[in-house]
XYZ file of C-alpha atoms in Angstrom:
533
model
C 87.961 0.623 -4.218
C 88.777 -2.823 -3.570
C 86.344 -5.808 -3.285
C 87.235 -9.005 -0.716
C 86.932 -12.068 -2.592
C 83.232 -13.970 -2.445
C 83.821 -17.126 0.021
C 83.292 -20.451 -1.957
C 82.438 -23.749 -0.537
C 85.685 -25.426 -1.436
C 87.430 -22.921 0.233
C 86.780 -25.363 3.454
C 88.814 -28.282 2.266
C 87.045 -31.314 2.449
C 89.217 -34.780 2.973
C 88.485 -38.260 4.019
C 89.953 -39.859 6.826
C 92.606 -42.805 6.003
C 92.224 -46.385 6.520
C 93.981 -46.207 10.017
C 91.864 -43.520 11.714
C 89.505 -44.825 14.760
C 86.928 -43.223 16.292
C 85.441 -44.552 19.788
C 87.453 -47.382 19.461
C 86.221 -48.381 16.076
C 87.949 -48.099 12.766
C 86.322 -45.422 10.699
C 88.201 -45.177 7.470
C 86.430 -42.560 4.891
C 84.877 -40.336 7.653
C 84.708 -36.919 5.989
C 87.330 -34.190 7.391
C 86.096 -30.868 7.143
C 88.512 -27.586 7.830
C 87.882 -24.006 8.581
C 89.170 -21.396 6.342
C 92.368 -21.211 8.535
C 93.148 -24.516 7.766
C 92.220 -26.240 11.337
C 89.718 -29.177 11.599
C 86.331 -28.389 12.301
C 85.042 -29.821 15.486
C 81.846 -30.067 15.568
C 80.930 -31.544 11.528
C 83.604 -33.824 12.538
C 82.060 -34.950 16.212
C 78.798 -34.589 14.357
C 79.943 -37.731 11.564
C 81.882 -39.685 13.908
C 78.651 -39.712 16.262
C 76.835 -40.605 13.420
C 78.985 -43.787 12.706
C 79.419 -44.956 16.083
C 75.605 -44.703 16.948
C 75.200 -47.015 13.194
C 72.542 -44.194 12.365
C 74.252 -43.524 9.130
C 76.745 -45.433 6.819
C 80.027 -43.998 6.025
C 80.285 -44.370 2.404
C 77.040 -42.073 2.239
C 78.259 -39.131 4.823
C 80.320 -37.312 2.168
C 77.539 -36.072 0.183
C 75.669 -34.582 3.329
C 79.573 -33.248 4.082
C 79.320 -31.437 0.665
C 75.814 -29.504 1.739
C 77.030 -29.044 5.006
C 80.123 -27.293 3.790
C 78.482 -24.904 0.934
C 76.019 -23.830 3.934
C 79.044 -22.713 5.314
C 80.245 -21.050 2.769
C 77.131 -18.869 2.569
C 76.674 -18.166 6.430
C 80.608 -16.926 6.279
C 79.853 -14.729 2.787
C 77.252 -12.772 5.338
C 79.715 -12.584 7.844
C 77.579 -15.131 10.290
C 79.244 -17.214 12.790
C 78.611 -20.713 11.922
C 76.613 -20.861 15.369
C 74.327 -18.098 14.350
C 72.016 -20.399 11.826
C 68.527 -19.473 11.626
C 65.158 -20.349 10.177
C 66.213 -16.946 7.689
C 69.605 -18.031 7.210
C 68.393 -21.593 5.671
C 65.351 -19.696 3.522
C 67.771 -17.670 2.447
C 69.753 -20.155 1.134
C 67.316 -22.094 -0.230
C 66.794 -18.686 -2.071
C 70.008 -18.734 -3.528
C 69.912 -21.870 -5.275
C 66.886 -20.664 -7.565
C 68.912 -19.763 -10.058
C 70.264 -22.988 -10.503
C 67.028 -24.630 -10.095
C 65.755 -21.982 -13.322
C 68.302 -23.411 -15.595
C 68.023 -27.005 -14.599
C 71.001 -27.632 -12.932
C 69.718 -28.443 -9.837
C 65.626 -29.660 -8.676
C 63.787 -28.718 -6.062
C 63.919 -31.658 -4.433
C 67.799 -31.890 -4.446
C 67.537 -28.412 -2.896
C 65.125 -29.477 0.093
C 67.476 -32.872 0.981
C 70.599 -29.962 1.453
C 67.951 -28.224 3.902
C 67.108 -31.476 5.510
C 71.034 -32.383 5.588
C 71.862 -29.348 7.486
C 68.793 -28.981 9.147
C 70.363 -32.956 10.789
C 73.526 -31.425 11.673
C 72.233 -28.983 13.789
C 69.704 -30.825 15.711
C 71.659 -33.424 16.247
C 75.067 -31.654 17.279
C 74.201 -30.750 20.993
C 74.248 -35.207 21.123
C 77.350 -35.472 19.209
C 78.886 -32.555 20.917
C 77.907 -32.299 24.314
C 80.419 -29.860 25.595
C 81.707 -26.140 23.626
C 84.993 -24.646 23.304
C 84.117 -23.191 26.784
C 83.531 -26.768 28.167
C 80.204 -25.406 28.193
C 76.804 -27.996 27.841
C 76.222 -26.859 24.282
C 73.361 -25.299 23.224
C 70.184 -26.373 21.256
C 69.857 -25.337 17.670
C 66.583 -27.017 17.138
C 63.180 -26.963 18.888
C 59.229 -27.082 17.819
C 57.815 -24.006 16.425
C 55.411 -21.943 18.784
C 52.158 -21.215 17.659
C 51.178 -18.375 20.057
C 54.792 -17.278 21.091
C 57.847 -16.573 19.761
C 60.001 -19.571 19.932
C 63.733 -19.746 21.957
C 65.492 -21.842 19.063
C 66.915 -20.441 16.494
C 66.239 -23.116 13.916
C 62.211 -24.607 14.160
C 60.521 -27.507 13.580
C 57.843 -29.434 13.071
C 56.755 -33.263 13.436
C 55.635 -35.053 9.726
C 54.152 -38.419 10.179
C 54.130 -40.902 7.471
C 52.940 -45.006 6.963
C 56.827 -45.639 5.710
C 58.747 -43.916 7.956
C 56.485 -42.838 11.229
C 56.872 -39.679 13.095
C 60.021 -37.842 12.398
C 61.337 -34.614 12.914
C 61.662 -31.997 10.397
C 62.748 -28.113 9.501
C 59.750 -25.977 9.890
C 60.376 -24.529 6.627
C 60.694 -27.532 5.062
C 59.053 -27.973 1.556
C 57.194 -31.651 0.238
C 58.054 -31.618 -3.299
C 56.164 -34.423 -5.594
C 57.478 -36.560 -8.229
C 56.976 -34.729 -11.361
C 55.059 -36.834 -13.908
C 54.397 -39.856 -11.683
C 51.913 -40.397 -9.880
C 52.030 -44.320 -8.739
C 55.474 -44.902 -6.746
C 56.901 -48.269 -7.555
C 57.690 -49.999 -4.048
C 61.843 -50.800 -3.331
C 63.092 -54.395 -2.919
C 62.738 -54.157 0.826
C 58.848 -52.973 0.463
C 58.079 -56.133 -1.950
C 59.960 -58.509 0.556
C 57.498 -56.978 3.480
C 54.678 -57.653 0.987
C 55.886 -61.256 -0.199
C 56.855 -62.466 3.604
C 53.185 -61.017 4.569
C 51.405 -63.240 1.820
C 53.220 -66.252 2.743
C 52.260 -66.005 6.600
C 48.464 -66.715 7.826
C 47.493 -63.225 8.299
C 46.157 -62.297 4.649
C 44.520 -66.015 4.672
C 40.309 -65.413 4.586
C 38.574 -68.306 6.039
C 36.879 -71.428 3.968
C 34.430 -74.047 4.091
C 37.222 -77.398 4.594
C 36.609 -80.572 3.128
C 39.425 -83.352 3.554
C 41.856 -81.182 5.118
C 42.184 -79.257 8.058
C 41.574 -75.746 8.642
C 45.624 -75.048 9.845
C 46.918 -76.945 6.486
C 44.788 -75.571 4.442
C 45.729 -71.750 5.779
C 49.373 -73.091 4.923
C 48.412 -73.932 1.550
C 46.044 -70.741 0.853
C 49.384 -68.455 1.773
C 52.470 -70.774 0.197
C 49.665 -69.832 -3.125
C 49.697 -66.394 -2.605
C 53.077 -65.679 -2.337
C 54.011 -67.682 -5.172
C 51.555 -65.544 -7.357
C 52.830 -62.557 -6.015
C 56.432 -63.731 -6.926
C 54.972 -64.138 -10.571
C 54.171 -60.491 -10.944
C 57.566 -59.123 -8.645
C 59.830 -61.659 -10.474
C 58.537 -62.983 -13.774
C 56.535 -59.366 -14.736
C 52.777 -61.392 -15.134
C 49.359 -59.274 -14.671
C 46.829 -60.924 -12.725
C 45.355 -61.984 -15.218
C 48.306 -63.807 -16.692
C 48.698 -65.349 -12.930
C 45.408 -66.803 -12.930
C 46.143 -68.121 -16.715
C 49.492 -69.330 -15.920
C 49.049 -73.343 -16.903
C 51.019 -76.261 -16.191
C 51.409 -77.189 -19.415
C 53.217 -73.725 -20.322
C 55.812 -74.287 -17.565
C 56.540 -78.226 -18.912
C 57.309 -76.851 -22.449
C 59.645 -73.829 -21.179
C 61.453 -77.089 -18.807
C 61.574 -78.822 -22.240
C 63.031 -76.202 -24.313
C 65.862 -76.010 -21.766
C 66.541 -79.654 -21.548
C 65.692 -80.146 -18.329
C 63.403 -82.630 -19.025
C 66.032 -85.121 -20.636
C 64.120 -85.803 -23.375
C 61.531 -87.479 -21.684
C 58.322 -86.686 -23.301
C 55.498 -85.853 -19.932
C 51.688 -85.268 -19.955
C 51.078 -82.200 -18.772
C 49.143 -83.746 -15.721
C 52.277 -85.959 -15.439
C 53.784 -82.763 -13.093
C 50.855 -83.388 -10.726
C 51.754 -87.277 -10.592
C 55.510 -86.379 -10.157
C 54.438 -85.102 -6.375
C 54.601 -88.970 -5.799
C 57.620 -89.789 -7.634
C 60.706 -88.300 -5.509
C 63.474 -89.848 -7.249
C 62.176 -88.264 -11.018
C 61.448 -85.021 -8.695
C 64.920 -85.057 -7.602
C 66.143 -85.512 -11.023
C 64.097 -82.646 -12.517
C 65.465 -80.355 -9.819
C 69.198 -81.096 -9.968
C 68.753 -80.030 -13.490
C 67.666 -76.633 -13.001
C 70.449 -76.596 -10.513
C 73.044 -77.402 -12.872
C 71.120 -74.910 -15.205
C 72.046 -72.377 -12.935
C 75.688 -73.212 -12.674
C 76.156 -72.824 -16.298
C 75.326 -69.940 -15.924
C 71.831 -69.822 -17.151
C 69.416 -67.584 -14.961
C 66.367 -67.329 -16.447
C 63.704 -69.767 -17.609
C 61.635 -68.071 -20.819
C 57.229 -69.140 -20.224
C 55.168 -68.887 -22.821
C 52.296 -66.382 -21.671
C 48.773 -65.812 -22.874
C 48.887 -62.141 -22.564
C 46.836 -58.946 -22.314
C 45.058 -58.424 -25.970
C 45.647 -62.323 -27.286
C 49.212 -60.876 -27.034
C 51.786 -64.098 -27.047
C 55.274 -63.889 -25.059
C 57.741 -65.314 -23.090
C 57.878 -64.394 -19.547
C 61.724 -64.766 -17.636
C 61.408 -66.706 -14.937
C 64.350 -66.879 -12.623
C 65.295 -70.423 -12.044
C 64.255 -69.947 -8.574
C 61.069 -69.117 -9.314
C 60.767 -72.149 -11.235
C 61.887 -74.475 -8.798
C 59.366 -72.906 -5.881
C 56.644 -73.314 -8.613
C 57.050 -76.855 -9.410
C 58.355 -77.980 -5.670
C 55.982 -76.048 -3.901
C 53.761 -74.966 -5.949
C 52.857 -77.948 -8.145
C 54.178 -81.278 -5.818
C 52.938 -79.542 -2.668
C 50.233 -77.200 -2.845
C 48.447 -78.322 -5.753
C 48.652 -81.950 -5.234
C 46.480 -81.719 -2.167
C 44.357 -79.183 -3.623
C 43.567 -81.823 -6.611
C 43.300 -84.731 -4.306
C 39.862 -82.616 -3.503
C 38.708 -82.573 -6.750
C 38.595 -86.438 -6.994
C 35.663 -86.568 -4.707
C 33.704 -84.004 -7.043
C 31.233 -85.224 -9.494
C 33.294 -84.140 -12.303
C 36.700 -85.708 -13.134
C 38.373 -82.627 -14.692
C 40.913 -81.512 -13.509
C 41.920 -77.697 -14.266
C 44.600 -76.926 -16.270
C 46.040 -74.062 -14.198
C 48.348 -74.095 -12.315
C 47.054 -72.041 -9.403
C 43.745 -73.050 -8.186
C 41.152 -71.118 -5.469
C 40.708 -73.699 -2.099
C 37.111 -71.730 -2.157
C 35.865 -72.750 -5.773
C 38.657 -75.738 -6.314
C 38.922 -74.121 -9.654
C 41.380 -71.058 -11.399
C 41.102 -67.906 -9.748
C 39.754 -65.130 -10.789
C 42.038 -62.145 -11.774
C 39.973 -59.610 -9.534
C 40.759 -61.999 -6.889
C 44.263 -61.895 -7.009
C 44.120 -58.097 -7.452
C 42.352 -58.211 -4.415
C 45.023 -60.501 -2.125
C 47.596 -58.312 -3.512
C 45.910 -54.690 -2.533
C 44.943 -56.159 0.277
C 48.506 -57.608 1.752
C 49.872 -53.441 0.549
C 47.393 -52.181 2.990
C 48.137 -54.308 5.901
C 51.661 -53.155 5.587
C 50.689 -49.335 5.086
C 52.658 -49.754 1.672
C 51.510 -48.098 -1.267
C 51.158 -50.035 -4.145
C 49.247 -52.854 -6.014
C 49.458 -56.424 -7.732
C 49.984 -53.757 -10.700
C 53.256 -52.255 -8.620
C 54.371 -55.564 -8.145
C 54.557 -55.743 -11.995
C 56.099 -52.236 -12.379
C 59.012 -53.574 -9.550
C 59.677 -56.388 -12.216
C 60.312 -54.006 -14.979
C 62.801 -51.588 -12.583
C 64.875 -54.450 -11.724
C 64.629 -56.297 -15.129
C 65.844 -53.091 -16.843
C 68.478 -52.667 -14.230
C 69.680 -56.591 -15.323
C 69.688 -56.340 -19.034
C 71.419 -53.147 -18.837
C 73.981 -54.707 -17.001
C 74.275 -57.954 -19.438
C 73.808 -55.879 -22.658
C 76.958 -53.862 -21.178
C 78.772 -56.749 -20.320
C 78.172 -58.335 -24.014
C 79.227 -54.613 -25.147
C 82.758 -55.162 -23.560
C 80.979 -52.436 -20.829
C 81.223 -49.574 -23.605
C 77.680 -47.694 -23.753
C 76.297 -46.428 -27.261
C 72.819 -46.087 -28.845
C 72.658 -49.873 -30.225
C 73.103 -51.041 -26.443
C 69.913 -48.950 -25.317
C 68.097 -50.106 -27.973
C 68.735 -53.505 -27.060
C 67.091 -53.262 -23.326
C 64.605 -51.147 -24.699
C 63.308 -53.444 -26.979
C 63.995 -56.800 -24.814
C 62.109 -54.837 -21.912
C 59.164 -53.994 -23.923
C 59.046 -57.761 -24.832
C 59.447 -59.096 -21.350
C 56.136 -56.950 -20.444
C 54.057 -57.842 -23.098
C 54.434 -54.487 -25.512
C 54.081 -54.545 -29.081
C 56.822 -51.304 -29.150
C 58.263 -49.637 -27.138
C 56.188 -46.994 -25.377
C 57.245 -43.626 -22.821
C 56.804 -46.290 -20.126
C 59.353 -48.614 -21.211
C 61.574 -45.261 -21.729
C 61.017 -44.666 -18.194
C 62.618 -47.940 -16.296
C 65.239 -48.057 -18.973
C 66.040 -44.746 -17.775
C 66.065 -44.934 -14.634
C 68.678 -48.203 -15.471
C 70.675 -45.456 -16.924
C 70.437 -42.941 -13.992
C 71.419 -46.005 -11.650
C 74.543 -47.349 -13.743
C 76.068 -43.749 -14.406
C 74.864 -42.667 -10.768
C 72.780 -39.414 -12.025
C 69.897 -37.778 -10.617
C 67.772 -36.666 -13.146
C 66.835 -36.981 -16.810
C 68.766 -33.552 -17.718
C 72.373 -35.030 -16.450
C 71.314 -38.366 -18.283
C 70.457 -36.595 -21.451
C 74.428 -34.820 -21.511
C 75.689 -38.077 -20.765
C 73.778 -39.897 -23.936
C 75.438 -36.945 -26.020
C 78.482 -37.165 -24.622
C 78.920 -40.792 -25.264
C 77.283 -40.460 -28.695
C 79.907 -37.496 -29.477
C 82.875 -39.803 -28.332
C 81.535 -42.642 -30.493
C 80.967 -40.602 -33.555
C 84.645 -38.975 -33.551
C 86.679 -41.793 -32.009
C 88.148 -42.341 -35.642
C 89.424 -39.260 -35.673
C 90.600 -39.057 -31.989
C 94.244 -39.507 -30.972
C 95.611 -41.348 -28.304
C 96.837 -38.383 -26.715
C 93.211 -36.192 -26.971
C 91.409 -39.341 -25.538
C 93.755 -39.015 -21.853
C 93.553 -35.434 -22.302
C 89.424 -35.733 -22.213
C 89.785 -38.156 -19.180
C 91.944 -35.604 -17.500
C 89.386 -33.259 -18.462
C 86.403 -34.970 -16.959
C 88.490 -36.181 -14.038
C 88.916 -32.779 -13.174
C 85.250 -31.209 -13.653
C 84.211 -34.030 -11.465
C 86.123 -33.394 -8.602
C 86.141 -29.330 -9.324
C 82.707 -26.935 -7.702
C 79.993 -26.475 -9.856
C 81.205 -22.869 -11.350
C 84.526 -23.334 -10.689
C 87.218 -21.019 -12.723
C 88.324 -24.298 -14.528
C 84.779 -24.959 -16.018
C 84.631 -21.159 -16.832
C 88.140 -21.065 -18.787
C 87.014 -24.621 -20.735
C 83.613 -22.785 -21.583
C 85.874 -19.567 -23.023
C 88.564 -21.320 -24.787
C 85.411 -23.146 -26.271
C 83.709 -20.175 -27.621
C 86.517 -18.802 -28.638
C 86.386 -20.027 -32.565
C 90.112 -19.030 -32.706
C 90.998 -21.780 -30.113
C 87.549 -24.405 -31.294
C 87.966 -25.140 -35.057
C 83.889 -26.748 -34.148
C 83.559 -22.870 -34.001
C 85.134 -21.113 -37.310
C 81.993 -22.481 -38.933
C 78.968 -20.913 -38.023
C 75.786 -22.733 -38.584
C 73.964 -22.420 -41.571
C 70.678 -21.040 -39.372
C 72.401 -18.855 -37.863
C 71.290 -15.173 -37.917
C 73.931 -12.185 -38.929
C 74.481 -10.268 -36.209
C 76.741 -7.475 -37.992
C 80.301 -7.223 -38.380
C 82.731 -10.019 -36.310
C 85.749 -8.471 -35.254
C 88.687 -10.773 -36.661
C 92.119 -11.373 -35.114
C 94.660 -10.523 -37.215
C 98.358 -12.328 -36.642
């Protein structure tokens, strides 16, 4: 009895489309090409992505891994003998199903699992727009409607409508699945979430109303919001708690300008900033310097902070956040906030840099907390001051990885992760380094070597570490032959035959000489059969 060989998802050859093909008129060079067993292009995945590029809804360069999910789906509707057009709310639990093996030994998370769904679950629903017509020249039909709750419903494939502050109402697979971030419970917000944020603080609308002295209401609104979005640059930029913005002192920015030269040896006051607001030509002078700091080169500016715990350390500022904090900051907001203080009985005149138009004094750390939580709401954005702070550290890491590499001559090892890790836990204000610090520096890692998860991460460490620790004893010729090797598992199907021979001839201690030896834990199983020559 014979057995017909199980369907896999390379099987439909996948290709790209070269740098001369169009589609409605446009040049669409990359679009993913996907084939039918037989060999012939199939029609509707590839009206399906070159709708998708000419309606914009979807970039190019990220259509082949939805290609990829779209194709194993196919794979697994033609191994039951389905007709591609005969998906169903069964057919996709099914194959969500089928991946649970994978998901049991970690090759593979749930969540990776549910975006396949969600890719195919796309492709259907939106076919009957990309495709209007069928092989018959038939309107084509309509994969995807809403679920009935008190009758059986005429599409084949349900759904549902999810609602959420970030991305509104949207619709998805009935059977679709919200898994949570394992182990974290406070998302950190992306770069386009803290420039909502930082463009909401700077506008009127998070301003809260004051008694006005000298100046008017409108200019002082102006000044109240240039304030706030120069603190919340502190904590997105320069990594500062709230209670290091409300510390943050003139006289701490003045000695980081001095250790960087910028001050030309001139020796300043530290009120001598404020007095600089009327002094454009010295102004001018200061600032070309940080510019010319810049082209060097140079991109950070080191602050001396008063931290959490009488902890001491130097905060990075990027120059540009050093130049908005002394030209706005200092020679425009805080100037006219101190001419104020002049008409008060007392001649003090704070020492922080940041000052409250309510009290005309340093604010108060809750308060900042508060403008901060406050500004998240407004934009239905999760998050915090404290997020703000936790959006420094992803990006920082995601920096000093890339400069640590770049010292490195770009090769990875252990001494190069030790390096962020330990100039990250400075930067934040840690005495060592700590699981959280682990954390952004990991995801660094995930980012540069485009992983997904810690598992994939974990077998790259090793296999860098393994490379580094026998590249003494490597040949020129085994190095290419472990490039051709990796070359090849990374464009080969998870499974494949080729990974499956490798893992053999690897076992095999009469092809691995890593194998003759067995380790010295290692139970006795009995006799070994031996291969005699």
């Amino acid at each position: 009895m014979t057995t017909s060989k199980a369907i896999v998802a390379s099987d439909f050859r996948l290709t790209l489309a070269d740098a001369d093909f169009f589609w409605a008129g446009e040049r669409c060079a990359n679009l993913p090409v996907l084939r039918w067993l037989d060999g012939t292009i199939c029609e509707p995945v590839l009206m399906f992505f070159g709708w998708l590029a000419r309606t914009k809804r979807k970039k190019i360069s990220s259509m082949r891994l939805v290609a990829y999910d779209i194709r194993q789906f196919l794979a697994f509707l033609a191994n039951r003998g389905s007709h591609w057009t005969e998906a169903t709310d069964l057919s996709l639990a099914q194959w969500r199903e089928s991946h649970r093996p994978a998901i049991e030994r970690r090759k593979i998370s749930k969540r990776q699992v549910e975006r396949k769904l969600h890719n195919v679950f796309e492709f259907y629903r939106l076919l009957p727009r990309a495709m209007r017509f069928d092989e018959s020249l038939r309107p084509h039909r309509v994969f995807v409607g809403p679920e009935k709750l008190l009758a059986e419903s005429p599409f084949q494939i349900t759904s549902k409508t999810m609602i959420s502050p970030r991305s509104g109402e949207r619709e998805i697979w009935s059977g679709s699945e919200h898994i949570a971030n394992q182990g974290w419970r406070r998302t950190t917000p992306n770069p386009m979430e803290v420039e909502k944020v930082l463009t909401h603080l700077r506008s009127r609308a998070d301003v809260i109303s004051t008694r006005r002295n000298h100046l008017s209401a409108g200019r002082m609104h102006a000044l109240q919001a240039e304030a706030r979005w120069l603190m919340a640059r502190c904590m997105a930029e320069g990594g500062c708690r709230a209670l290091e913005v409300a510390d943050l002192s003139i006289a701490a920015l003045l000695e980081s300008l001095r250790r960087e030269g910028i001050l030309g040896g001139r020796q300043y006051e530290p009120d001598a900033l404020d007095e600089l607001g009327t002094n454009s030509a010295e102004r001018s002078r200061i600032l070309a310097a940080i510019d010319a700091f810049e082209a060097r080169g140079r991109k950070r500016f080191y602050v001396r902070i008063d931290g959490k715990g009488g902890k001491v350390r130097d905060a990075p500022f990027p120059a540009a956040l050093m130049r908005d904090l002394l030209n706005i900051g200092i020679w425009t907001v805080r100037i006219e906030q101190v001419s104020l203080l002049r008409d008060r009985v007392s001649s003090t005149r704070p020492t922080q840099l940041f000052l409250s138009s309510k009290t005309k004094g340093p604010f108060e750390p809750g308060s900042i907390g508060d403008m901060m939580k406050r500004a998240f709401n407004a934009l239905s954005i999760g998050g915090s001051g404290h997020r703000l702070r936790a959006f420094f550290a992803t990006m920082y890491a995601n920096d000093l990885l890339e400069e640590t590499l770049m010292a490195h001559g770009y090769r990875f090892s252990q001494a190069v992760e030790n390096t962020v890790l330990d100039r990250l836990a400075e930067a934040l204000g840690h005495s060592r380094v700590t699981t959280t610090i682990r954390y952004y520096v990991d995801m660094a890692l995930m980012k540069h070597f485009r992983l997904s998860n810690r598992d994939q991460l974990n077998a790259v460490r090793k296999l860098y570490m393994t490379i580094g620790e026998s590249r003494q004893d490597l040949t020129l010729t085994q190095v290419k032959l472990i490039k051709n090797v990796v070359s090849a598992l990374a464009a080969a199907e998870s499974g494949s035959l080729l990974e499956e021979l490798l893992a053999q001839a690897l076992d095999d201690p009469e092809l691995n000489p890593a194998r003759r030896a067995a380790p010295a834990n290692e139970e006795k199983s009995g006799p070994k059969l031996k291969l005699v020559k």
